[in-house]
Every structure is written in structure tokens, then in C-alpha cells.
Amino acid sequence: MLPAPERLVGVGFRCWLQGFQTSDIGCWEVAWQEFSRAVGPRAAKPLMTELACWVRAVQDSAERRIEVYPAQCRRFCRDECLAISMVAACQHSTCPAFRACAVALLGSDEVEEAIEGAESFARCLKDAGQILSPGTVFMGAGLVTPASRRLC
């Protein structure tokens, strides 16, 4: 099981992307409940804004379909793990790592918009006291090739 900040990022990414893909607002409500429970409603509002901007940038920049597990799933798939690692790398300023995670996640070298979104979201998480572990940066290292299907 991942630490709370990593789980929060993974669930947020999953639910927000599912909301975009299905147009089901219920997915976004699940994310809101998770974030407001973790940091309180006041701190959750800016986090939701930054999460939405980041996930939209990922979706718009991706040259492949981003995969996510169903909302109730306790584990995370490859793409979700790459997204979590990308945010952790942004929080810990490990440029080669967040760029590698972004390229692997998006299937494209055009990652600037997604990285900017991840950086803003990572800062907002840090401001809310949600610090991802530096070790989480390396979780994505073994997942940068599409053949890797391990779960975190």
C-alpha cells in the first residue's frame, strides 16, 4: 500500500481522467471526497483546480490512450504509477525523472504542458502538507517501457 500522499495523487489522477473520459461527474465527486477528507474542504479547492489542469494537460498531450483502473480498485496500473512518480519527481526537483515519466506516460516527446501542470499540482500538494516520498520518484523508473505492467 502506498503512503497517503501517493495514494491521493493516484486516486485523484484516476478519478479525474475517468471523469474526462466518461463525462460522469460522479468520478470527480469521488476525487473531491478523497481530497477534502485528506486536507479539508478549504485546502482541497485549489488542489482540485490544479489536479484538473494537470490531468487535462496529460489527456490533451497524450499520443496514446492513458489507462486507469476502476475507482474502487486498491492498486494502481502502470500509467497511474507513472503519474504518481511524475508528481513526486516535480516535488523533489528531479528533472530527468519527471521528464522520463512524462514521456513514458504520454507516449510523446511533447511533454512541456503536462510537466507544467504536474509542477503546479506538486507545489499545491506541498503547500497542503502532502509531500510525496523521494523514493516514489524511482517507482516509475522500472515502468518507462510499455512492456512493464507491474503495479504499485
PDB file of C-alpha atoms in Angstrom:
ATOM      1  CA  MET A   1       0.000   0.000   0.000  1.00  0.00           C
ATOM      2  CA  LEU A   2       1.315   3.424  -0.909  1.00  0.00           C
ATOM      3  CA  PRO A   3       1.702   6.260   1.610  1.00  0.00           C
ATOM      4  CA  ALA A   4      -1.266   8.645   1.876  1.00  0.00           C
ATOM      5  CA  PRO A   5       0.074  11.447  -0.401  1.00  0.00           C
ATOM      6  CA  GLU A   6       0.946   8.986  -3.179  1.00  0.00           C
ATOM      7  CA  ARG A   7      -2.440   7.310  -2.876  1.00  0.00           C
ATOM      8  CA  LEU A   8      -4.141  10.712  -3.008  1.00  0.00           C
ATOM      9  CA  VAL A   9      -2.341  11.598  -6.254  1.00  0.00           C
ATOM     10  CA  GLY A  10      -3.134   8.191  -7.776  1.00  0.00           C
ATOM     11  CA  VAL A  11      -6.818   8.274  -6.867  1.00  0.00           C
ATOM     12  CA  GLY A  12      -7.114  11.895  -7.976  1.00  0.00           C
ATOM     13  CA  PHE A  13      -5.473  11.159 -11.331  1.00  0.00           C
ATOM     14  CA  ARG A  14      -7.627   8.062 -11.850  1.00  0.00           C
ATOM     15  CA  CYS A  15     -10.922   9.712 -10.963  1.00  0.00           C
ATOM     16  CA  TRP A  16     -10.280  12.934 -12.844  1.00  0.00           C
ATOM     17  CA  LEU A  17      -9.199  11.130 -16.013  1.00  0.00           C
ATOM     18  CA  GLN A  18     -12.216   8.806 -15.783  1.00  0.00           C
ATOM     19  CA  GLY A  19     -14.427  11.870 -15.440  1.00  0.00           C
ATOM     20  CA  PHE A  20     -12.957  13.335 -18.622  1.00  0.00           C
ATOM     21  CA  GLN A  21     -13.232  10.023 -20.473  1.00  0.00           C
ATOM     22  CA  THR A  22     -16.794   9.183 -19.419  1.00  0.00           C
ATOM     23  CA  SER A  23     -18.323  12.622 -18.711  1.00  0.00           C
ATOM     24  CA  ASP A  24     -19.512  11.156 -15.393  1.00  0.00           C
ATOM     25  CA  ILE A  25     -19.346  13.832 -12.705  1.00  0.00           C
ATOM     26  CA  GLY A  26     -19.507  11.070 -10.088  1.00  0.00           C
ATOM     27  CA  CYS A  27     -15.841  10.317 -10.799  1.00  0.00           C
ATOM     28  CA  TRP A  28     -14.910  13.885  -9.876  1.00  0.00           C
ATOM     29  CA  GLU A  29     -17.037  13.679  -6.735  1.00  0.00           C
ATOM     30  CA  VAL A  30     -15.009  10.667  -5.592  1.00  0.00           C
ATOM     31  CA  ALA A  31     -11.810  12.692  -6.069  1.00  0.00           C
ATOM     32  CA  TRP A  32     -13.302  15.646  -4.178  1.00  0.00           C
ATOM     33  CA  GLN A  33     -14.273  13.379  -1.260  1.00  0.00           C
ATOM     34  CA  GLU A  34     -10.760  11.896  -1.076  1.00  0.00           C
ATOM     35  CA  PHE A  35      -9.034  15.278  -1.199  1.00  0.00           C
ATOM     36  CA  SER A  36     -11.394  17.036   1.211  1.00  0.00           C
ATOM     37  CA  ARG A  37     -11.064  14.138   3.663  1.00  0.00           C
ATOM     38  CA  ALA A  38      -7.256  14.313   3.432  1.00  0.00           C
ATOM     39  CA  VAL A  39      -6.713  18.086   3.643  1.00  0.00           C
ATOM     40  CA  GLY A  40     -10.093  19.638   4.447  1.00  0.00           C
ATOM     41  CA  PRO A  41     -12.512  21.350   2.048  1.00  0.00           C
ATOM     42  CA  ARG A  42     -10.756  24.730   2.036  1.00  0.00           C
ATOM     43  CA  ALA A  43      -7.334  23.295   1.062  1.00  0.00           C
ATOM     44  CA  ALA A  44      -8.950  20.805  -1.333  1.00  0.00           C
ATOM     45  CA  LYS A  45     -10.383  23.509  -3.619  1.00  0.00           C
ATOM     46  CA  PRO A  46      -7.061  24.725  -5.086  1.00  0.00           C
ATOM     47  CA  LEU A  47      -5.837  21.122  -5.251  1.00  0.00           C
ATOM     48  CA  MET A  48      -8.853  20.184  -7.377  1.00  0.00           C
ATOM     49  CA  THR A  49      -8.157  23.099  -9.718  1.00  0.00           C
ATOM     50  CA  GLU A  50      -4.509  22.097 -10.170  1.00  0.00           C
ATOM     51  CA  LEU A  51      -5.395  18.404 -10.482  1.00  0.00           C
ATOM     52  CA  ALA A  52      -7.923  19.193 -13.214  1.00  0.00           C
ATOM     53  CA  CYS A  53      -5.427  21.354 -15.133  1.00  0.00           C
ATOM     54  CA  TRP A  54      -2.709  18.693 -14.904  1.00  0.00           C
ATOM     55  CA  VAL A  55      -4.951  15.792 -15.936  1.00  0.00           C
ATOM     56  CA  ARG A  56      -6.387  17.840 -18.810  1.00  0.00           C
ATOM     57  CA  ALA A  57      -2.830  18.618 -19.988  1.00  0.00           C
ATOM     58  CA  VAL A  58      -1.926  14.913 -19.782  1.00  0.00           C
ATOM     59  CA  GLN A  59      -5.021  13.914 -21.742  1.00  0.00           C
ATOM     60  CA  ASP A  60      -4.539  16.625 -24.368  1.00  0.00           C
ATOM     61  CA  SER A  61      -0.808  15.907 -24.814  1.00  0.00           C
ATOM     62  CA  ALA A  62      -1.016  12.113 -24.870  1.00  0.00           C
ATOM     63  CA  GLU A  63      -0.337  10.313 -28.136  1.00  0.00           C
ATOM     64  CA  ARG A  64      -1.834   7.152 -26.646  1.00  0.00           C
ATOM     65  CA  ARG A  65      -4.804   6.197 -24.502  1.00  0.00           C
ATOM     66  CA  ILE A  66      -3.948   6.624 -20.836  1.00  0.00           C
ATOM     67  CA  GLU A  67      -5.117   3.616 -18.843  1.00  0.00           C
ATOM     68  CA  VAL A  68      -6.558   3.750 -15.330  1.00  0.00           C
ATOM     69  CA  TYR A  69      -8.126   1.161 -13.070  1.00  0.00           C
ATOM     70  CA  PRO A  70     -11.721   1.447 -11.804  1.00  0.00           C
ATOM     71  CA  ALA A  71     -12.207   3.966  -8.980  1.00  0.00           C
ATOM     72  CA  GLN A  72     -12.700   1.337  -6.268  1.00  0.00           C
ATOM     73  CA  CYS A  73      -9.523  -0.612  -7.127  1.00  0.00           C
ATOM     74  CA  ARG A  74      -6.917  -0.579  -4.343  1.00  0.00           C
ATOM     75  CA  ARG A  75      -3.895  -0.952  -6.635  1.00  0.00           C
ATOM     76  CA  PHE A  76      -2.587   1.269  -9.409  1.00  0.00           C
ATOM     77  CA  CYS A  77      -1.748   0.364 -13.005  1.00  0.00           C
ATOM     78  CA  ARG A  78       1.402   1.353 -14.904  1.00  0.00           C
ATOM     79  CA  ASP A  79       0.058   4.684 -16.154  1.00  0.00           C
ATOM     80  CA  GLU A  80      -1.203   5.656 -12.713  1.00  0.00           C
ATOM     81  CA  CYS A  81       2.180   4.769 -11.183  1.00  0.00           C
ATOM     82  CA  LEU A  82       3.942   6.891 -13.811  1.00  0.00           C
ATOM     83  CA  ALA A  83       1.626   9.804 -12.983  1.00  0.00           C
ATOM     84  CA  ILE A  84       2.357   9.451  -9.253  1.00  0.00           C
ATOM     85  CA  SER A  85       6.114   9.290  -9.947  1.00  0.00           C
ATOM     86  CA  MET A  86       5.872  12.343 -12.187  1.00  0.00           C
ATOM     87  CA  VAL A  87       4.351  14.428  -9.378  1.00  0.00           C
ATOM     88  CA  ALA A  88       6.876  13.106  -6.845  1.00  0.00           C
ATOM     89  CA  ALA A  89       9.722  13.988  -9.212  1.00  0.00           C
ATOM     90  CA  CYS A  90       8.328  17.508  -9.577  1.00  0.00           C
ATOM     91  CA  GLN A  91       8.119  17.926  -5.800  1.00  0.00           C
ATOM     92  CA  HIS A  92      11.724  16.829  -5.404  1.00  0.00           C
ATOM     93  CA  SER A  93      13.061  18.677  -8.480  1.00  0.00           C
ATOM     94  CA  THR A  94      14.453  15.606 -10.208  1.00  0.00           C
ATOM     95  CA  CYS A  95      14.213  16.817 -13.794  1.00  0.00           C
ATOM     96  CA  PRO A  96      15.410  13.763 -15.707  1.00  0.00           C
ATOM     97  CA  ALA A  97      12.972  11.580 -13.761  1.00  0.00           C
ATOM     98  CA  PHE A  98       9.868  13.686 -14.282  1.00  0.00           C
ATOM     99  CA  ARG A  99      10.670  14.109 -17.956  1.00  0.00           C
ATOM    100  CA  ALA A 100      11.198  10.338 -18.397  1.00  0.00           C
ATOM    101  CA  CYS A 101       7.929   9.581 -16.581  1.00  0.00           C
ATOM    102  CA  ALA A 102       6.092  12.164 -18.694  1.00  0.00           C
ATOM    103  CA  VAL A 103       7.445  10.779 -21.981  1.00  0.00           C
ATOM    104  CA  ALA A 104       6.540   7.213 -20.948  1.00  0.00           C
ATOM    105  CA  LEU A 105       3.072   8.244 -19.786  1.00  0.00           C
ATOM    106  CA  LEU A 106       2.202  10.386 -22.791  1.00  0.00           C
ATOM    107  CA  GLY A 107       3.910   8.350 -25.498  1.00  0.00           C
ATOM    108  CA  SER A 108       5.258  11.628 -26.847  1.00  0.00           C
ATOM    109  CA  ASP A 109       8.238  13.942 -26.524  1.00  0.00           C
ATOM    110  CA  GLU A 110       5.878  16.945 -26.364  1.00  0.00           C
ATOM    111  CA  VAL A 111       5.548  16.963 -22.579  1.00  0.00           C
ATOM    112  CA  GLU A 112       6.026  20.601 -21.569  1.00  0.00           C
ATOM    113  CA  GLU A 113       2.352  21.387 -20.901  1.00  0.00           C
ATOM    114  CA  ALA A 114       1.899  18.209 -18.845  1.00  0.00           C
ATOM    115  CA  ILE A 115       5.086  18.927 -16.888  1.00  0.00           C
ATOM    116  CA  GLU A 116       3.945  22.483 -16.140  1.00  0.00           C
ATOM    117  CA  GLY A 117       0.636  21.097 -14.884  1.00  0.00           C
ATOM    118  CA  ALA A 118       2.390  18.486 -12.745  1.00  0.00           C
ATOM    119  CA  GLU A 119       4.711  21.129 -11.279  1.00  0.00           C
ATOM    120  CA  SER A 120       1.792  23.381 -10.296  1.00  0.00           C
ATOM    121  CA  PHE A 121      -0.106  20.447  -8.798  1.00  0.00           C
ATOM    122  CA  ALA A 122       3.027  19.262  -6.948  1.00  0.00           C
ATOM    123  CA  ARG A 123       3.553  22.736  -5.437  1.00  0.00           C
ATOM    124  CA  CYS A 124      -0.076  22.931  -4.363  1.00  0.00           C
ATOM    125  CA  LEU A 125       0.171  19.482  -2.747  1.00  0.00           C
ATOM    126  CA  LYS A 126       3.302  20.567  -0.897  1.00  0.00           C
ATOM    127  CA  ASP A 127       1.536  23.726   0.321  1.00  0.00           C
ATOM    128  CA  ALA A 128      -1.258  21.489   1.662  1.00  0.00           C
ATOM    129  CA  GLY A 129       1.267  19.319   3.541  1.00  0.00           C
ATOM    130  CA  GLN A 130       1.037  16.415   1.101  1.00  0.00           C
ATOM    131  CA  ILE A 131       4.688  15.563   0.460  1.00  0.00           C
ATOM    132  CA  LEU A 132       5.375  12.513  -1.660  1.00  0.00           C
ATOM    133  CA  SER A 133       8.363  10.372  -0.729  1.00  0.00           C
ATOM    134  CA  PRO A 134      11.594  10.922  -2.678  1.00  0.00           C
ATOM    135  CA  GLY A 135      11.624   7.147  -3.176  1.00  0.00           C
ATOM    136  CA  THR A 136       8.397   7.409  -5.154  1.00  0.00           C
ATOM    137  CA  VAL A 137      10.361   9.162  -7.893  1.00  0.00           C
ATOM    138  CA  PHE A 138      12.121   5.870  -8.595  1.00  0.00           C
ATOM    139  CA  MET A 139       8.914   3.813  -8.587  1.00  0.00           C
ATOM    140  CA  GLY A 140       8.365   4.942 -12.174  1.00  0.00           C
ATOM    141  CA  ALA A 141      11.894   4.068 -13.291  1.00  0.00           C
ATOM    142  CA  GLY A 142      11.043   0.433 -13.960  1.00  0.00           C
ATOM    143  CA  LEU A 143       7.856   1.402 -15.770  1.00  0.00           C
ATOM    144  CA  VAL A 144       9.160   3.619 -18.540  1.00  0.00           C
ATOM    145  CA  THR A 145       8.855   0.858 -21.134  1.00  0.00           C
ATOM    146  CA  PRO A 146       5.303  -0.113 -22.160  1.00  0.00           C
ATOM    147  CA  ALA A 147       6.012  -3.812 -21.607  1.00  0.00           C
ATOM    148  CA  SER A 148       6.243  -3.237 -17.844  1.00  0.00           C
ATOM    149  CA  ARG A 149       2.864  -3.913 -16.256  1.00  0.00           C
ATOM    150  CA  ARG A 150       3.824  -4.047 -12.595  1.00  0.00           C
ATOM    151  CA  LEU A 151       1.529  -2.415 -10.112  1.00  0.00           C
ATOM    152  CA  CYS A 152       2.368  -0.101  -7.255  1.00  0.00           C
TER     153      CYS A 152
END
